[in-house]
Coordinates of C-alpha atoms in Angstrom, one line a residue:
M57 CA 11.2 -24.7 -10.7
A58 CA 10.7 -21.5 -10.6
D59 CA 9.9 -20.3 -14.3
L60 CA 12.6 -18.8 -16.0
T61 CA 13.0 -16.4 -18.4
T62 CA 16.5 -15.5 -20.6
D63 CA 19.2 -12.6 -20.7
I64 CA 22.0 -12.9 -23.3
V65 CA 24.3 -11.8 -22.2
G66 CA 27.6 -12.0 -23.2
D67 CA 26.9 -15.1 -26.0
E68 CA 26.1 -17.1 -23.8
I69 CA 22.0 -17.1 -22.1
A70 CA 21.7 -16.6 -18.7
P71 CA 18.5 -17.5 -17.4
V72 CA 16.7 -14.5 -14.6
S73 CA 14.1 -16.3 -12.1
T74 CA 10.5 -15.0 -11.9
G75 CA 12.0 -14.5 -8.0
E76 CA 14.6 -11.8 -10.0
Q77 CA 11.8 -10.6 -11.8
A78 CA 9.6 -10.2 -9.2
Y79 CA 12.7 -7.9 -6.8
E80 CA 12.8 -5.5 -9.6
R81 CA 9.2 -4.9 -10.5
I82 CA 9.0 -4.2 -6.5
R83 CA 12.4 -1.8 -6.3
S84 CA 11.2 -0.2 -9.6
D85 CA 7.2 0.5 -7.4
I86 CA 9.7 2.2 -4.9
I87 CA 11.2 4.0 -7.0
F88 CA 8.5 5.5 -9.2
G89 CA 6.0 5.8 -6.1
R90 CA 3.5 3.2 -8.0
L91 CA 4.0 1.6 -3.8
R92 CA 4.4 4.5 -1.9
P93 CA 6.1 5.9 1.4
G94 CA 4.9 4.0 4.6
Q95 CA 2.6 1.6 2.4
R96 CA 2.6 -1.6 4.2
L97 CA 4.5 -4.5 2.6
T98 CA 2.0 -7.2 2.9
L99 CA 2.4 -10.5 1.8
E100 CA -0.2 -12.2 1.2
K101 CA -1.3 -9.0 -1.1
L102 CA 1.8 -8.4 -3.1
R103 CA 1.7 -12.7 -3.6
P104 CA -1.0 -12.6 -6.7
A105 CA 0.7 -8.8 -8.0
Y106 CA 4.3 -10.3 -9.0
G107 CA 3.5 -13.6 -9.0
V108 CA 5.5 -15.7 -6.7
G109 CA 5.7 -17.6 -2.9
I110 CA 5.5 -16.2 0.2
S111 CA 8.8 -17.0 1.5
T112 CA 10.7 -15.7 -1.9
L113 CA 8.2 -12.1 -1.8
R114 CA 10.6 -12.4 2.3
E115 CA 13.6 -12.2 1.0
I116 CA 12.2 -9.8 -1.5
L117 CA 11.7 -6.7 1.6
S118 CA 14.7 -8.8 3.5
R119 CA 17.0 -7.6 0.7
L120 CA 15.9 -4.6 -0.3
T121 CA 15.6 -2.9 3.4
P122 CA 20.1 -2.2 3.8
E123 CA 18.8 -0.6 -0.1
G124 CA 16.9 1.6 2.0
L125 CA 13.9 0.9 -0.4
V126 CA 12.4 -0.8 2.1
T127 CA 11.5 -0.6 6.8
A128 CA 11.6 -4.1 9.3
E129 CA 8.9 -3.8 11.7
G130 CA 9.7 -6.5 13.4
Q131 CA 7.1 -9.0 13.8
R132 CA 4.4 -6.2 12.0
G133 CA 6.7 -6.7 8.5
F134 CA 7.1 -4.1 6.0
Q135 CA 6.7 -1.5 4.5
V136 CA 7.8 0.4 1.9
A137 CA 10.5 3.4 3.8
P138 CA 8.3 6.4 4.9
C139 CA 10.7 9.9 3.4
S140 CA 11.4 12.8 4.8
A141 CA 12.9 16.7 5.0
E142 CA 16.5 15.2 6.6
D143 CA 16.5 11.8 4.8
L144 CA 16.6 13.8 1.4
K145 CA 19.1 15.3 2.5
E146 CA 21.2 13.6 3.3
I147 CA 20.5 11.5 0.2
A148 CA 22.4 14.7 -1.3
A149 CA 25.6 14.7 0.6
L150 CA 26.1 11.1 0.3
R151 CA 24.8 11.7 -3.9
L152 CA 27.8 14.4 -4.2
L153 CA 30.1 12.9 -2.4
I154 CA 29.8 9.9 -4.5
E155 CA 29.0 11.3 -7.2
K156 CA 31.9 14.1 -7.1
N157 CA 34.8 11.8 -6.1
A158 CA 33.6 9.4 -9.5
L159 CA 33.6 12.3 -11.6
V160 CA 36.9 13.3 -10.5
K161 CA 37.9 9.8 -11.7
S162 CA 36.4 9.6 -15.0
F163 CA 37.5 12.3 -16.0
Q164 CA 41.1 11.7 -16.1
A165 CA 40.2 8.5 -17.4
G166 CA 38.2 8.7 -19.8
D167 CA 38.9 7.6 -23.2
M168 CA 36.8 8.5 -27.4
E169 CA 34.7 5.5 -25.5
W170 CA 33.7 7.0 -23.4
E171 CA 33.0 10.2 -24.6
G172 CA 30.8 8.8 -27.5
R173 CA 28.9 7.0 -24.2
V174 CA 28.3 10.8 -22.6
V175 CA 26.9 12.2 -25.9
A176 CA 25.1 9.6 -26.3
S177 CA 23.6 9.3 -24.0
H178 CA 23.2 13.3 -23.4
H179 CA 21.9 12.9 -26.5
K180 CA 18.4 11.4 -25.3
L181 CA 18.4 13.3 -22.0
A182 CA 17.8 16.9 -23.9
R183 CA 15.4 15.4 -26.5
L184 CA 13.0 13.7 -24.2
E185 CA 13.7 16.8 -21.7
A186 CA 12.4 18.9 -24.4
S187 CA 9.6 16.9 -24.7
L188 CA 9.0 17.4 -21.5
L189 CA 9.3 21.7 -21.1
A190 CA 6.5 22.1 -24.8
G191 CA 3.8 20.0 -22.5
D192 CA 4.6 16.4 -23.1
E193 CA 4.5 14.8 -19.5
S194 CA 3.6 11.6 -21.1
R195 CA 6.8 9.6 -20.8
T196 CA 8.2 11.2 -17.2
Q197 CA 9.7 7.4 -16.0
Q198 CA 11.6 7.3 -19.6
W199 CA 13.5 11.1 -18.7
K200 CA 14.3 9.9 -15.3
R201 CA 16.0 6.2 -17.2
Y202 CA 18.1 9.0 -18.9
D203 CA 18.5 10.9 -16.8
W204 CA 20.8 7.9 -15.2
E205 CA 21.9 6.7 -18.1
F206 CA 23.5 10.1 -18.4
H207 CA 25.3 10.4 -15.2
Q208 CA 25.8 6.8 -15.2
A209 CA 28.0 7.2 -18.3
L210 CA 30.1 11.5 -17.0
V211 CA 30.7 8.4 -13.7
S212 CA 31.6 4.8 -16.1
A213 CA 35.0 5.1 -16.7
C214 CA 35.7 5.2 -12.8
G215 CA 37.9 2.2 -12.4
S216 CA 36.1 1.3 -9.2
K217 CA 33.2 -0.3 -9.3
A218 CA 32.5 -0.6 -5.3
L219 CA 32.7 3.6 -6.3
L220 CA 29.7 2.8 -9.1
D221 CA 27.5 0.8 -7.2
L222 CA 27.5 2.4 -4.4
H223 CA 25.9 5.7 -6.9
S224 CA 24.4 3.6 -8.7
G225 CA 22.2 2.8 -4.7
I226 CA 22.3 6.4 -3.9
Y227 CA 21.1 7.4 -7.2
D228 CA 18.1 4.7 -6.8
R229 CA 17.3 6.7 -3.5
Y230 CA 17.2 10.0 -5.0
L231 CA 15.5 9.3 -7.7
R232 CA 12.7 8.6 -5.4
Y233 CA 12.2 11.0 -3.8
Q234 CA 12.2 13.3 -7.1
M235 CA 9.9 10.2 -8.2
V236 CA 7.2 10.6 -5.8
F237 CA 7.3 14.1 -4.9
V238 CA 7.5 15.7 -8.3
I239 CA 10.5 17.4 -8.6
F240 CA 11.0 19.0 -12.6
R241 CA 13.3 22.1 -12.2
G242 CA 12.2 22.8 -16.0
P243 CA 15.0 24.4 -18.6
V244 CA 17.5 25.1 -15.8
A245 CA 18.2 21.1 -15.0
A246 CA 18.4 21.6 -18.8
D247 CA 20.6 23.3 -19.4
E248 CA 23.2 22.6 -16.1
H249 CA 23.5 18.7 -18.1
K250 CA 24.5 20.7 -21.9
A251 CA 26.7 22.3 -18.9
L252 CA 28.0 18.8 -17.7
L253 CA 27.6 17.9 -21.5
E254 CA 30.6 19.7 -22.1
C255 CA 32.5 20.4 -19.0
A256 CA 32.8 16.5 -20.3
L257 CA 34.6 16.6 -23.3
N258 CA 36.7 19.5 -22.3
R259 CA 38.1 17.2 -19.2
D260 CA 37.4 20.8 -17.4
A261 CA 36.0 18.0 -13.6
E262 CA 36.9 20.9 -11.9
K263 CA 33.8 23.1 -13.3
A264 CA 31.6 20.2 -13.6
E265 CA 31.5 20.1 -10.3
A266 CA 30.1 23.2 -9.2
I267 CA 27.4 22.4 -11.7
L268 CA 27.1 19.4 -9.9
E269 CA 26.7 20.8 -6.7
R270 CA 24.6 23.6 -8.1
H271 CA 22.3 20.9 -10.2
V272 CA 21.3 18.9 -6.7
Q273 CA 20.6 21.8 -4.3
G274 CA 18.7 23.6 -6.8
C275 CA 16.5 20.1 -6.4
L276 CA 16.5 20.5 -3.0
D277 CA 16.2 24.6 -3.7
F278 CA 12.7 23.5 -5.6
A279 CA 11.1 20.4 -3.3
F280 CA 11.3 22.4 -0.2
Q281 CA 10.7 26.1 -2.0
N282 CA 7.3 24.7 -3.1
N283 CA 6.4 22.5 -0.1
L284 CA 6.8 19.0 -2.1
I285 CA 8.2 17.7 1.1

């Protein structure tokens, strides 16, 4: 029997298998660049690192394949999905398509609870961005988590779980490029986040869409102009 840990779900204790924990760890290691693009994922080498068996690892990597984070090589096994300029452009376009749609719906339906989530998430992000701008680069992973929380809060009132799931998946693929190639645009990105907050509080979806497009395109331009990819 697999070892179990527990998470609190509502008032109940839900077991979390070591297999699920390993899935989350491998997924995170790919997104944050600890497992590098194109790296061969040898099951025997992964087994001691993640504490699960060969069959469980194979299931995890198969599960990550349709997410675009792992590629299957037939009889040769698995590797971390490679990165390319064309792939980043496609992912960025998909992110904009999904996030702009969710943003409009969320701004229309958002209530005061939603506003509170947006304000709180931006506060954490802005504080961490200020630390980065001051030269503290020790909390890069936390910065990106707060970045995700802010963008997720903006769209969280859209009313569609399917749309939120799509947004989450494509955002993670986009995030992998930011982490692997260390894409940080400094005060420009921080100012765009502040502008998005103001749009949310004013329910100005049209302006927010334009800022979001500039936000994502700016990331692409930065990466290509600096030959990061």
